[in-house]
Short mmCIF file of C-alpha atoms in Angstrom, two decimals:
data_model
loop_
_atom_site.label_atom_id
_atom_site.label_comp_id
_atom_site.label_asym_id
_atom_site.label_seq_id
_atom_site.Cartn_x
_atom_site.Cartn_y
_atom_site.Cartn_z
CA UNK A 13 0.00 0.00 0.00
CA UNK A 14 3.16 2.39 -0.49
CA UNK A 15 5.80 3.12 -2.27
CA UNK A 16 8.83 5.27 -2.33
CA UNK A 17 11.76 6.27 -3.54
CA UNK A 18 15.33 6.83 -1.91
CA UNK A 19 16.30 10.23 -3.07
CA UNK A 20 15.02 13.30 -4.70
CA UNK A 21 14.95 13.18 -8.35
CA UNK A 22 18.29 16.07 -8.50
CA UNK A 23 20.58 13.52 -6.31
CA UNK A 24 23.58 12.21 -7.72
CA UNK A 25 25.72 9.45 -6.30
CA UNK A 26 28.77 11.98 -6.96
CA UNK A 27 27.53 13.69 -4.53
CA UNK A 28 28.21 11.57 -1.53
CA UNK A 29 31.43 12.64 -1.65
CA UNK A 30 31.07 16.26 -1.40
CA UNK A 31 30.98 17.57 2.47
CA UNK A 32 28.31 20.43 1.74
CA UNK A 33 26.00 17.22 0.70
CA UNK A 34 24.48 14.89 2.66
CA UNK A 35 21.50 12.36 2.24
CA UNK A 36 19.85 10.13 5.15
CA UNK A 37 16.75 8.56 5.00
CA UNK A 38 14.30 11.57 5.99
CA UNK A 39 17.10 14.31 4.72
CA UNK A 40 19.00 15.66 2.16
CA UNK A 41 21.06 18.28 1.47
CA UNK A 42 23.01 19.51 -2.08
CA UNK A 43 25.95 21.22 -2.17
CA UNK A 44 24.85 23.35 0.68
CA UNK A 45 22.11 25.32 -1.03
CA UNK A 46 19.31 22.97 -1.86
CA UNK A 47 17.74 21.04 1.26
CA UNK A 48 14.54 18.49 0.81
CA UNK A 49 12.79 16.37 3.47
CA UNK A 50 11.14 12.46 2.75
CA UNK A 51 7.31 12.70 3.32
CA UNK A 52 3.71 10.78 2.64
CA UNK A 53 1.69 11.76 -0.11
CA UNK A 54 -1.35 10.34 1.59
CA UNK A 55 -4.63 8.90 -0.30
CA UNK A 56 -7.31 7.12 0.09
CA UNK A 57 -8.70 4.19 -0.50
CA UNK A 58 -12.22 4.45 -1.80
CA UNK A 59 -14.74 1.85 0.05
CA UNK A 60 -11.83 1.19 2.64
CA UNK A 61 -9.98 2.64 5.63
CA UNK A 62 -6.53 2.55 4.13
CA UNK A 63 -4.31 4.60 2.83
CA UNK A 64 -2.38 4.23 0.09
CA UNK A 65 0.73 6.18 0.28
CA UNK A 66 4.30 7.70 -1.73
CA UNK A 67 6.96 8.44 -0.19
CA UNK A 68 8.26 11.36 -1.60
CA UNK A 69 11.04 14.31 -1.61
CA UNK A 70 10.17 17.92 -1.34
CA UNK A 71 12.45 20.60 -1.52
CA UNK A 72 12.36 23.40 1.21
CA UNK A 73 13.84 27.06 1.65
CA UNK A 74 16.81 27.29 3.30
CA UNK A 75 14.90 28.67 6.64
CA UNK A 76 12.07 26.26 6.77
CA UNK A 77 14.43 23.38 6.49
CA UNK A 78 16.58 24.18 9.34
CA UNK A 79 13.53 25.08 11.34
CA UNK A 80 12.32 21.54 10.43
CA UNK A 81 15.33 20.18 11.76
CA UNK A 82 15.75 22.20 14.46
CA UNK A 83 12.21 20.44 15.73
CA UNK A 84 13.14 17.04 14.06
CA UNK A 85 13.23 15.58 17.31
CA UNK A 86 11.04 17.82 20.05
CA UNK A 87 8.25 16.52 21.27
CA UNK A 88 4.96 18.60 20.54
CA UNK A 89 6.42 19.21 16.99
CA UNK A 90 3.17 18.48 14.98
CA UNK A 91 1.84 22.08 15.89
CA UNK A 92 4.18 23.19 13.61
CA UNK A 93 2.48 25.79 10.90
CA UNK A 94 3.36 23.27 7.28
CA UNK A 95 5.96 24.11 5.32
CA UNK A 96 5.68 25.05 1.68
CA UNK A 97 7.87 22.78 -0.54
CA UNK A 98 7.95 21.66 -4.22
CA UNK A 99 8.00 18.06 -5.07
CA UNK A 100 11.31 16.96 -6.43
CA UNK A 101 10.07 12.76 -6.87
CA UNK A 102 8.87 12.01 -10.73
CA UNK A 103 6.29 9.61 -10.34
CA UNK A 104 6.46 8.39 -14.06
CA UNK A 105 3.00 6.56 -14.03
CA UNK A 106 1.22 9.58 -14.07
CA UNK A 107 0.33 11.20 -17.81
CA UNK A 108 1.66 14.88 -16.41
CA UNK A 109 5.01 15.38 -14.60
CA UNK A 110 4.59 14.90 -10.60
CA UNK A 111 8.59 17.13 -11.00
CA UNK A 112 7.87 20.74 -9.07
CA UNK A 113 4.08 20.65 -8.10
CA UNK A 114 3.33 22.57 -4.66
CA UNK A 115 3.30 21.51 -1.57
CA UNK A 116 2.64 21.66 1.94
CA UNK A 117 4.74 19.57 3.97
CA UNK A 118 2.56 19.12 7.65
CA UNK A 119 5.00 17.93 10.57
CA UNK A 120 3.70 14.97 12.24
CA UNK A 121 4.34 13.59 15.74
CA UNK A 122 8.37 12.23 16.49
CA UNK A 123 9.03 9.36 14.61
CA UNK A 124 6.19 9.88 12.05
CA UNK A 125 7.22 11.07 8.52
CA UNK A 126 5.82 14.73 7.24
CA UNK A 127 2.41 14.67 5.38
CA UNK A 128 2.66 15.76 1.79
CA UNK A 129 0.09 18.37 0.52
CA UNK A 130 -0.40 19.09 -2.43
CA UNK A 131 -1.75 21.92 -4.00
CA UNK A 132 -5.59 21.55 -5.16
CA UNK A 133 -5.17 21.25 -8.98
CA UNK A 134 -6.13 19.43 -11.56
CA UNK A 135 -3.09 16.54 -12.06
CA UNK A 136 -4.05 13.53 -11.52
CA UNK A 137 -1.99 13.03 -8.36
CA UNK A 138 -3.33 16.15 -6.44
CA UNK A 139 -7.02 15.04 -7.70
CA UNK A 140 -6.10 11.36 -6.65
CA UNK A 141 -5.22 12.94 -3.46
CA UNK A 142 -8.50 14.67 -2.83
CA UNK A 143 -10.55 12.23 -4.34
CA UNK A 144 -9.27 8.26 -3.25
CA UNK A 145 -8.42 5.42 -5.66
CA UNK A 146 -9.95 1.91 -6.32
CA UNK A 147 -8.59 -1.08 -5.11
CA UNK A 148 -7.75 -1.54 -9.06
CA UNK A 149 -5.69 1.67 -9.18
CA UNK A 150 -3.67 0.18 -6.42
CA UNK A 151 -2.91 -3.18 -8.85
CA UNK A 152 -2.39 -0.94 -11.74
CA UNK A 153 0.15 1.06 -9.69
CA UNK A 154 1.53 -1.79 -7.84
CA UNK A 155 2.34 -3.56 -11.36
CA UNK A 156 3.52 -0.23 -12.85
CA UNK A 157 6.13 0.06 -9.99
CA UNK A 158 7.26 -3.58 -9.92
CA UNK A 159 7.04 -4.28 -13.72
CA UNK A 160 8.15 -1.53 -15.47
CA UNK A 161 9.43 -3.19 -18.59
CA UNK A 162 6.27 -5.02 -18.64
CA UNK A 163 4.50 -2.15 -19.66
CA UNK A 164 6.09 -0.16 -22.19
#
């Protein structure tokens, strides 16, 4: 009922080996001056009480990502005001580019992973969103993501 994806779409592996990048499994940082956080694009599951999820990247300012990890670990953090982000994960099943929508990232409880917003438009991930899938999306997605050759 989820999937994700390691690191936003703009990582390279050359950058593990400069020291003003970093990336962890919630975190990254480029070259200093780009910073992105791992959250859940949340949606749900029509006639169920699941959600299916993405785990995705979204790029934050400078300020709202050192806020974010200034709180990364305090109790009571979930009060947080969200932070506005753009989504840096192509999900390449979906006819439009998922690369830069808007988002709200919403800080959830120690331990949890941010909620993903996204902005009330009209791609199909953002109506998805607001609007649940079928069980049958889920297989469609679920073979899109583990057979991709199978369906070009």
């Amino acid at each position: 009922m989820s999937y994700s994806t390691v690191a936003p779409d703009v990582w390279h592996p050359s950058f593990a080996d400069d020291p003003d990048s970093m990336l962890s499994s919630d975190q990254c940082v480029i070259k200093g001056q780009h910073y992105f956080i791992r959250g859940l694009i949340e949606i749900p599951v029509i006639g169920g009480k699941d959600l299916f999820s993405w785990g995705v990247w979204v790029s934050l300012s400078g300020n709202s990502f050192a806020r974010a990890l200034d709180m990364w670990n305090t109790p009571g953090r979930e009060a947080e005001e969200p932070y506005f982000g753009w989504l840096t994960t192509e999900l390449k099943l979906y006819s439009r580019s998922t690369l830069n929508l808007k988002t709200h990232a919403h800080t959830r409880p120690v331990g949890q992973r941010p909620f993903i917003e996204l902005e009330p438009t009209d791609h199909p991930l953002a109506v998805e969103q607001r609007t649940g899938i079928t069980q049958d999306r889920i297989r469609e997605i679920a073979e899109a993501v583990l057979h991709p050759g199978d369906n070009a």
